[in-house]
Coordinates of C-alpha atoms and ligand atoms in Angstrom, one line a residue:
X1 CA 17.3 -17.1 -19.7
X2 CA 14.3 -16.4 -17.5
X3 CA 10.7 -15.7 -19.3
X4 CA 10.3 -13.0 -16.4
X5 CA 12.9 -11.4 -13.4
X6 CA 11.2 -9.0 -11.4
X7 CA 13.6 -6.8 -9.2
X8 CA 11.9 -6.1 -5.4
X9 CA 9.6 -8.6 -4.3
X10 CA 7.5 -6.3 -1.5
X11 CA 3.6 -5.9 -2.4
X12 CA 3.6 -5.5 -5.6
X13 CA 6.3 -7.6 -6.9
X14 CA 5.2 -10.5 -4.8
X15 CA 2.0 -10.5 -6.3
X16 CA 3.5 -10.0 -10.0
X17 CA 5.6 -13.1 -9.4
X18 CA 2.5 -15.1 -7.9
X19 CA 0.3 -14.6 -11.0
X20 CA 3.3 -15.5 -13.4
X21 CA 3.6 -18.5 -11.4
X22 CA -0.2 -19.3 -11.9
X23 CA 0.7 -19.2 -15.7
X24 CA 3.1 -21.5 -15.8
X25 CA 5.7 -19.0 -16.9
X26 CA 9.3 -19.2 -15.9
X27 CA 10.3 -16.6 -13.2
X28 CA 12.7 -15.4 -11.1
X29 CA 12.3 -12.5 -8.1
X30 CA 15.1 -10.8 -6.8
X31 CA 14.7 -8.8 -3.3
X32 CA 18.0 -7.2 -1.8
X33 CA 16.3 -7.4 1.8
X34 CA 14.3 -10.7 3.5
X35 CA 10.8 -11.0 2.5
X36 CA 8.1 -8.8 4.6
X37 CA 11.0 -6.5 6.1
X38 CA 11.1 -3.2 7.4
X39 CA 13.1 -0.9 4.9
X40 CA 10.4 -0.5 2.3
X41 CA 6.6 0.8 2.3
X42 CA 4.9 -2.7 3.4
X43 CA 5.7 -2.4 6.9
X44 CA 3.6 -2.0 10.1
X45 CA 1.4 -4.6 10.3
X46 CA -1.9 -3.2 8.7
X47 CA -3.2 -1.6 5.5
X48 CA -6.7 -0.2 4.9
X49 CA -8.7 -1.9 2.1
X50 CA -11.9 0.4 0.5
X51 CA -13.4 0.7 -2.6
X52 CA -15.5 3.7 -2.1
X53 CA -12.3 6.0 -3.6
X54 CA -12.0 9.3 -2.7
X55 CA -9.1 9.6 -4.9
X56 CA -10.5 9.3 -7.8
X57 CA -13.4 6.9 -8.9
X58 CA -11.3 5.8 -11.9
X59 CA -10.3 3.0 -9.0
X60 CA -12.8 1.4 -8.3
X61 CA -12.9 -0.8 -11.0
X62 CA -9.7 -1.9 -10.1
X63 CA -11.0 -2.4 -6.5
X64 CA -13.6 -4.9 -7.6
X65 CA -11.1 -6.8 -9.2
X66 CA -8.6 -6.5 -6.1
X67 CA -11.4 -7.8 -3.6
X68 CA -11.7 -10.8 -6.0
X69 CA -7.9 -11.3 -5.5
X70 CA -8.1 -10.9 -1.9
X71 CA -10.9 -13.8 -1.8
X72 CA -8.8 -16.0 -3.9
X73 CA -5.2 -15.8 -2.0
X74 CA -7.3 -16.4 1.1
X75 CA -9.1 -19.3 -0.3
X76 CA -6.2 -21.0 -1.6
X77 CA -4.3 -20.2 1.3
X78 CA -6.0 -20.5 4.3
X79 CA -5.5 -17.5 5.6
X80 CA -7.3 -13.9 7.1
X81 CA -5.5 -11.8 5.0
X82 CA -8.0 -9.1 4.7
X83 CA -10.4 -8.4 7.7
X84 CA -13.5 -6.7 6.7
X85 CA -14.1 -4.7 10.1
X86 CA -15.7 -1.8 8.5
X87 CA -13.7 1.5 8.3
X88 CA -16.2 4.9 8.8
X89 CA -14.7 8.1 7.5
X90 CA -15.2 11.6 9.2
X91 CA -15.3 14.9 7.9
X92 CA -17.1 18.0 7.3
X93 CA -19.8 17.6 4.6
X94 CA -18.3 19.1 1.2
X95 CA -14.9 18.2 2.6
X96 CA -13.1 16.3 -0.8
X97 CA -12.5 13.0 1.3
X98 CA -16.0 13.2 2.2
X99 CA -17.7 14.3 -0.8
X100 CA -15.4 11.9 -2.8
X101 CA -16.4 8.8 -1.0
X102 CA -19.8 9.7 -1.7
X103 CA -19.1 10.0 -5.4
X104 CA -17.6 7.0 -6.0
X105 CA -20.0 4.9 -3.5
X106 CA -23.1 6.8 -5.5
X107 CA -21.2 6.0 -9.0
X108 CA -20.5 2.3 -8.5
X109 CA -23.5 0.9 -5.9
X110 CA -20.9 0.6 -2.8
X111 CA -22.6 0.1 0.3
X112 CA -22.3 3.2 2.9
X113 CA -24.3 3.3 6.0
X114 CA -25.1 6.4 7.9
X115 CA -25.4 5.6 11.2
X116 CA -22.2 6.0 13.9
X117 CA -22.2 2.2 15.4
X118 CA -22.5 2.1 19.4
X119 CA -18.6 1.1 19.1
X120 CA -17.3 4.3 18.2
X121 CA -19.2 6.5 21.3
X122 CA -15.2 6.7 21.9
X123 CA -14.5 9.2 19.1
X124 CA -15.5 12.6 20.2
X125 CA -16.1 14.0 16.4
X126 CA -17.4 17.9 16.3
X127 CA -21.4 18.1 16.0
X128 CA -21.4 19.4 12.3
X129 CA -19.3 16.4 11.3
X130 CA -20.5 13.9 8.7
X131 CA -19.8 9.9 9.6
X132 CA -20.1 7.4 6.9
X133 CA -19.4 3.6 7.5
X134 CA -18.2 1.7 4.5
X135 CA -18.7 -2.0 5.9
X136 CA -17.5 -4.2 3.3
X137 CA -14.0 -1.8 3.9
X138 CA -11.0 -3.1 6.5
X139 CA -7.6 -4.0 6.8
X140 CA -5.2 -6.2 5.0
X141 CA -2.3 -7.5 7.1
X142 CA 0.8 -6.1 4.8
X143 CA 3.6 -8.9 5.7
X144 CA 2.0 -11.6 5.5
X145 CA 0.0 -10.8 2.6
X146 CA 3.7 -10.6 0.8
X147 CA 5.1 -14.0 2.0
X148 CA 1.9 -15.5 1.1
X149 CA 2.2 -14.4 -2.1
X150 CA 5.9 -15.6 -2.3
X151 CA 4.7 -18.7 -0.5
X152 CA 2.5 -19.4 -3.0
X153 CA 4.1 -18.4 -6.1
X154 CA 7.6 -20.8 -4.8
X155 CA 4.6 -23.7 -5.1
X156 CA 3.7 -23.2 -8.2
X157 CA 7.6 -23.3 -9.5
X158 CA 8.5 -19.3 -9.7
X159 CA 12.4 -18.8 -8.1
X160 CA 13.2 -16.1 -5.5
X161 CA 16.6 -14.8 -4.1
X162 CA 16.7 -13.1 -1.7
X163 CA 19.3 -10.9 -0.2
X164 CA 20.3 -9.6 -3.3
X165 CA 20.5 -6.5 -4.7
X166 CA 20.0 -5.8 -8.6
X167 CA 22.9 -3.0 -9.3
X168 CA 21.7 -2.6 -12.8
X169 CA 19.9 -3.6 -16.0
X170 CA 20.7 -3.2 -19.5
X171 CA 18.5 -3.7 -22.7
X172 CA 20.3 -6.0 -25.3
X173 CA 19.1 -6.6 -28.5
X174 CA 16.3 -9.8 -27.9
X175 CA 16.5 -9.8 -24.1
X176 CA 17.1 -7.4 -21.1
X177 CA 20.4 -8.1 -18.5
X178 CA 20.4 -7.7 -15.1
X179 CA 23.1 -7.5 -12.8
X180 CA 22.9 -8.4 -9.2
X181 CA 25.6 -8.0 -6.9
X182 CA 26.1 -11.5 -7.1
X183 CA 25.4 -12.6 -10.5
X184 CA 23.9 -11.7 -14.1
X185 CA 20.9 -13.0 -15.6
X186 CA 19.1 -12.6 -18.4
X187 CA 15.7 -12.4 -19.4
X188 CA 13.3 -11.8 -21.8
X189 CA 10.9 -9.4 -19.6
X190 CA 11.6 -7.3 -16.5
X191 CA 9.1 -6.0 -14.0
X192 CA 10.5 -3.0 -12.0
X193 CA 8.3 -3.2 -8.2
X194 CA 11.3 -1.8 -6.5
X195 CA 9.1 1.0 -4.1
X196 CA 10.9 3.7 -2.7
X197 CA 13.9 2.4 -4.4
X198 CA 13.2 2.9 -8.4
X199 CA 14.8 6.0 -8.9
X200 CA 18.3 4.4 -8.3
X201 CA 17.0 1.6 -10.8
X202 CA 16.1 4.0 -13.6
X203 CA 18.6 6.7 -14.4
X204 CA 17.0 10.2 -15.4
X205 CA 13.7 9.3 -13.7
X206 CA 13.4 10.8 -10.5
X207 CA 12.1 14.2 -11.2
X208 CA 8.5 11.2 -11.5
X209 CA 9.5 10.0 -8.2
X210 CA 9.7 11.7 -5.0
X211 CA 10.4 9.5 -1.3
X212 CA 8.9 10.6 1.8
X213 CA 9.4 9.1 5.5
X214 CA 5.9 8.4 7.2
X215 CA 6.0 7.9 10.9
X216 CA 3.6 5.2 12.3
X217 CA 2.6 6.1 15.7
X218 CA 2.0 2.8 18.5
X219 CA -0.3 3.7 21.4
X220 CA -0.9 1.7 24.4
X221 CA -4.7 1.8 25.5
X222 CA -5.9 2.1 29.1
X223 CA -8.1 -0.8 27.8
X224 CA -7.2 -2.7 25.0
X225 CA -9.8 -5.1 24.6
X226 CA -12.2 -2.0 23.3
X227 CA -10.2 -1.7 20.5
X228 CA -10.7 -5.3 18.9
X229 CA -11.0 -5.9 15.4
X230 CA -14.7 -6.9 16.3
X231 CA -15.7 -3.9 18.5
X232 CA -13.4 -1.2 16.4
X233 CA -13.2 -0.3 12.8
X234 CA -10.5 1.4 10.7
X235 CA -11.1 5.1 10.9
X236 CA -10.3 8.0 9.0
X237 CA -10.6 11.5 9.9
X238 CA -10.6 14.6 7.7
X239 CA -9.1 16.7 10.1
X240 CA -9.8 20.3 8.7
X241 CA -6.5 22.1 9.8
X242 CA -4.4 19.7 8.0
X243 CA -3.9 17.9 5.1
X244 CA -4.2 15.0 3.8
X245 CA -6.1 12.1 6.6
X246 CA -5.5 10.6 9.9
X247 CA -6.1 6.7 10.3
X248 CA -6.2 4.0 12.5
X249 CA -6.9 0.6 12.7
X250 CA -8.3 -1.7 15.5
X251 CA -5.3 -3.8 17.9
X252 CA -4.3 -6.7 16.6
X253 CA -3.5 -9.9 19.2
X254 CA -0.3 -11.8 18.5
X255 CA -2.3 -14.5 17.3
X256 CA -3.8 -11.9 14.6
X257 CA -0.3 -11.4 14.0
X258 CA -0.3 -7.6 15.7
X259 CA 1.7 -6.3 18.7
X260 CA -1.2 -5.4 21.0
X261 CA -0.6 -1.8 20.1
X262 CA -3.1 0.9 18.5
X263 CA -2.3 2.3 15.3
X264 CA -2.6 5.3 14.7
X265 CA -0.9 7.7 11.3
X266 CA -1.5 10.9 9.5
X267 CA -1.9 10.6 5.8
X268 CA -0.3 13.7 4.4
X269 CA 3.8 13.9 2.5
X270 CA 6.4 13.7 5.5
X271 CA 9.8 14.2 5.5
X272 CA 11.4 14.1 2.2
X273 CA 14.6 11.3 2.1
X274 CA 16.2 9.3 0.8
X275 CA 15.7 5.8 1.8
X276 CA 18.9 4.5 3.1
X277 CA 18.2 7.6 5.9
X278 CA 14.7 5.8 6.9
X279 CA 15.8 5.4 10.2
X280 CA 17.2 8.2 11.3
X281 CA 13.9 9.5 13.3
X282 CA 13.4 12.6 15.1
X283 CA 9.6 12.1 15.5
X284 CA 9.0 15.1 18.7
X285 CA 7.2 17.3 17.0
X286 CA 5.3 14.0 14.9
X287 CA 4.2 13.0 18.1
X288 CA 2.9 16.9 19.4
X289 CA 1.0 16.5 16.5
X290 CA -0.6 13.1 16.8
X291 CA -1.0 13.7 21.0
X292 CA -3.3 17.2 20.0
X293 CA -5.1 15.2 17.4
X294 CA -5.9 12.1 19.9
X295 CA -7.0 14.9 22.9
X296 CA -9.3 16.0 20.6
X297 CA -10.7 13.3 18.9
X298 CA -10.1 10.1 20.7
X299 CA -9.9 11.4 24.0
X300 CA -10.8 8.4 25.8
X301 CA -7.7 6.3 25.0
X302 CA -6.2 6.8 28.1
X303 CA -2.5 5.9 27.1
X304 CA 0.2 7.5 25.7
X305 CA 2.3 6.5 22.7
X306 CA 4.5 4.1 23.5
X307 CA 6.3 3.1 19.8
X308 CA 7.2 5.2 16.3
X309 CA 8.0 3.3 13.5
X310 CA 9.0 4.8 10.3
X311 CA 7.7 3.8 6.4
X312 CA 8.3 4.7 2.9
X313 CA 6.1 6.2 0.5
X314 CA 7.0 6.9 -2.9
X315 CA 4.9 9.7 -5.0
X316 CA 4.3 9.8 -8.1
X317 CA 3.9 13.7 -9.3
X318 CA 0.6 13.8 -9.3
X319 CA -0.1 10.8 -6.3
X320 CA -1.6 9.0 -9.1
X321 CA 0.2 5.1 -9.3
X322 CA 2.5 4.8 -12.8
X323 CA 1.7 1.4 -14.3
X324 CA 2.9 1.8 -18.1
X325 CA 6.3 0.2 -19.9
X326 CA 9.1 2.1 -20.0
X327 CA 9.7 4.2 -22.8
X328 CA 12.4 3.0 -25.1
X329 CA 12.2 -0.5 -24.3
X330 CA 10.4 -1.5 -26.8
X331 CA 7.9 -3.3 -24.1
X332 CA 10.6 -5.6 -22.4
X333 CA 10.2 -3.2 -18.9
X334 CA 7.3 -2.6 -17.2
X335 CA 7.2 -0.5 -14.4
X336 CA 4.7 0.0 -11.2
X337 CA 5.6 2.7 -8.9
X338 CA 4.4 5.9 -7.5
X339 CA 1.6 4.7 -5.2
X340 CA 1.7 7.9 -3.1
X341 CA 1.0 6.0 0.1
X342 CA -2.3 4.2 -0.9
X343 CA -0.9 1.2 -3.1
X344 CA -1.4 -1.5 -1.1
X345 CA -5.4 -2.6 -1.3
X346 CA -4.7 -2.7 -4.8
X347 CA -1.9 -6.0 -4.5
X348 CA -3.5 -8.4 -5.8
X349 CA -4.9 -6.5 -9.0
X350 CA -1.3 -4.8 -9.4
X351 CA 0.0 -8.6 -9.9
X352 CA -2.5 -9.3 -12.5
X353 CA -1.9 -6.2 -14.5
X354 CA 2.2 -6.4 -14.6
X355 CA 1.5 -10.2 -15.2
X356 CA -0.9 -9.2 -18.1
X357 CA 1.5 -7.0 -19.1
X358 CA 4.7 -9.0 -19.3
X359 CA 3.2 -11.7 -20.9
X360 CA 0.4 -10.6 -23.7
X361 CA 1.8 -6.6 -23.8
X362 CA -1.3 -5.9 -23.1
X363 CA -4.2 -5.4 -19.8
X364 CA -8.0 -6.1 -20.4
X365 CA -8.2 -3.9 -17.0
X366 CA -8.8 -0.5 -17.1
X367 CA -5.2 1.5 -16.3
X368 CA -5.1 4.3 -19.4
X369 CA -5.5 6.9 -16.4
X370 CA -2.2 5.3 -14.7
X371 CA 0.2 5.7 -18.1
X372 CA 3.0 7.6 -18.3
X373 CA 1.9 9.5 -21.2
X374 CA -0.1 11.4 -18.7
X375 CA 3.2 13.5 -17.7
Ligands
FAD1 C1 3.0 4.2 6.7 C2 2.3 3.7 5.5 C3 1.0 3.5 5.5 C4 0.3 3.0 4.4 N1 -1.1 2.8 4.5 C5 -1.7 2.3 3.4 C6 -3.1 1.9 3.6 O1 -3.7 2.0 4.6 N2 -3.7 1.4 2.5 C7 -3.1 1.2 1.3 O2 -3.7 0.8 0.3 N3 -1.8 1.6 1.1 C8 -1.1 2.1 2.2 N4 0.3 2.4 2.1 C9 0.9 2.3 0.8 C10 1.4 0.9 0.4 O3 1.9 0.3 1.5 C11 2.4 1.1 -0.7 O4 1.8 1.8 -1.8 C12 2.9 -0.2 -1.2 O5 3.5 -0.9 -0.2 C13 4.0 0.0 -2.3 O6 4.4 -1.2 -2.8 P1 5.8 -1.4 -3.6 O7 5.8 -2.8 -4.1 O8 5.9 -0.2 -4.6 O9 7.0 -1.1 -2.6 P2 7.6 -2.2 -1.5 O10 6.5 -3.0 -0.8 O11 8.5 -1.4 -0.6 O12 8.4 -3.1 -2.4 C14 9.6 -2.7 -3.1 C15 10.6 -3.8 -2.9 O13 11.7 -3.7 -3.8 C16 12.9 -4.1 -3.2 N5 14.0 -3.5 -4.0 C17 14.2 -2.2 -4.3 N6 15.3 -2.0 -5.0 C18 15.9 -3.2 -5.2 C19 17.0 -3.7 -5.8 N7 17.9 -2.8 -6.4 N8 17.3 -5.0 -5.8 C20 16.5 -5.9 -5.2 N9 15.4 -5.5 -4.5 C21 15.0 -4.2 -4.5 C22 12.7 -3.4 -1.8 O14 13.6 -3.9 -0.9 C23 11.3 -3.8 -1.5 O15 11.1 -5.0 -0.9 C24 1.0 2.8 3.2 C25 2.4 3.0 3.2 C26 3.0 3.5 4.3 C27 4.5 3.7 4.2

């Protein structure tokens, strides 16, 4: 009998199991694939971390807590997980991404500066755009963000199996089952962090949860060195002819843990899947998209792209994360899923929360805006 089994240890559930660790409480993670793989939504090297939220300022909150989180792994750890490089945004003024930023940097004191930095005379942004530059923003690295999580948790006593795949769970009278397709446990919580996956964990539920594939496109630069984490921030570009954003982060070395390659995505639903078809790519008319978009914007690359990788994100019906027990459980499940492609920043708050959760049945951080009882 395990205090706490949390089925799919990726970015959330790595965290969740870290901070239940910390408490001394007796876990067990289950992951069907290796730790920091490629079948989920935490792959690709990078993640942009920023607090000034365009989403919705009901974040930010969270956000402060998060960047504590992300000072404490690193501290405890060793490690650069999150590189504060700056990230600028671009848009036409009274565009939503632009006039949201604003909000939510007005509403909570978050630094923005005004001024394009001489390291991004390579962006060739129309004259009536707006820039602003959120310097305390940048990048997390997403894999190694999860095995140090694991990493850490594994000291501090929690279990982890990997390679194996819950099939199902079943609520009993004082504890919940789970079977693997390996073995059954049982345990007195359960923390559902399965990504992309959830629906085929929860029967009845995925009219909540809809999967998408997200191409990630790899560009190799005439010169690469002008593209450094310390010359180049994470960029954003409210493009107006299409939804959603396009992003890109600096090129990470192999000693940063990157592949040399710019990074480059569009932020808007793509191709609706289900995940066992991730790979199946067909990414020509992607890449039409993402070659007009560079010609006009980023002219001066000078390279072509040279990689597509593919990702999973998994919406929630109204992109807004679901953090909540599930009903009829009488608060032995707790779910976290839905985070519509902008989870990730939020890792080491998510932990605390399903940890909170889990062990008091209760969060002293704000999340009534992320309940189910919203749908
Ligand atoms: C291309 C792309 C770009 C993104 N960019 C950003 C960004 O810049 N900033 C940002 O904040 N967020 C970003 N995100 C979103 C962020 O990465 C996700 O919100 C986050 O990774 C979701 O975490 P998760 O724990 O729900 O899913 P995952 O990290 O995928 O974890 C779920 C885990 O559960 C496991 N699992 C599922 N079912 C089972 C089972 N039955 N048995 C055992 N294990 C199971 C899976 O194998 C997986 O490891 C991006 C996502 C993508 C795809």
């Amino acid at each position: 009998m395990y205090n706490t089994i949390i089925i799919g240890l990726g970015s959330m559930g790595s965290s969740a199991l870290y901070q239940l660790a910390k408490r001394g409480i007796k876990a067990l993670g289950l992951e069907q694939f290796g730790i920091g793989h490629t079948k989920g939504s935490h792959s690709g090297q990078t993640r942009i971390v920023r607090k000034a939220y365009f989403e919705h300022p009901d974040y930010v909150p969270l956000l402060e807590e998060a960047y504590k989180g992300w000072d404490s792994i690193q501290r405890e750890t060793g490690k650069q997980l999150f590189h504060k490089n700056g990230l600028v945004y671009f848009g036409e003024p009274g565009h939503k991404v632009m006039e949201g930023v604003e909000f939510s940097a007005n509403t909570f004191n978050i630094r923005l500066a005004r001024m394009i930095n001489e390291q991004l005379k390579m962006f060739e942004i129309p004259s009536h755009f707006q820039a602003l530059i959120e310097p305390e923003a940048g990048f997390a690295v997403a894999e190694e963000t999860i095995r140090s999580f694991i990493g850490q948790a594994e000291k501090l006593g929690a279990e982890v199996q990997t390679r194996e795949t819950v099939m199902g769970w079943r609520l009993k009278d004082n504890y919940v089952e789970v079977h693997t397709d390996k073995m059954e446990y049982h345990t007195e919580k359960l923390i559902l962090t399965a990504g992309a996956y959830t629906n085929q964990l929860i029967h009845g539920f995925s009219n909540q949860l809809t999967v998408t594939r997200q191409l990630i496109f790899w560009i190799k630069p005439e010169h690469p060195d002008q593209f450094a984490p310390e010359r180049f921030p994470c960029w954003v570009v409210a493009e107006p002819e299409y939804p959603g954003i396009f992003y890109g982060f600096p090129i990470l070395s192999a000693e940063q843990g990157g592949n040399g390659l710019l990074k480059i995505a569009h932020h808007a639903p793509g191709e609706f899947i289900h995940p066992k078809d991730l790979n199946k790519l067909n990414p020509e008319k992607e890449k039409e998209k993402l070659r007009s978009f560079l010609k006009k914007y980023l002219p001066e690359i000078g390279g072509d792209i040279v990689e597509v990788t593919a990702c999973l994100y998994t919406y929630s019906p109204d992109e807004h994360f679901i953090i909540d027990f599930l009903p009829d459980t009488n608060s032995r499940v707790v779910l976290a899923a839905g985070f519509s492609g902008h989870g990730f920043k939020f890792v080491p708050v998510v932990g605390e929360i399903l940890a909170d959760l889990a062990l008091q049945g209760k969060t002293e951080l704000p999340i009534d805006f992320l309940r189910l009882n919203r749908f």
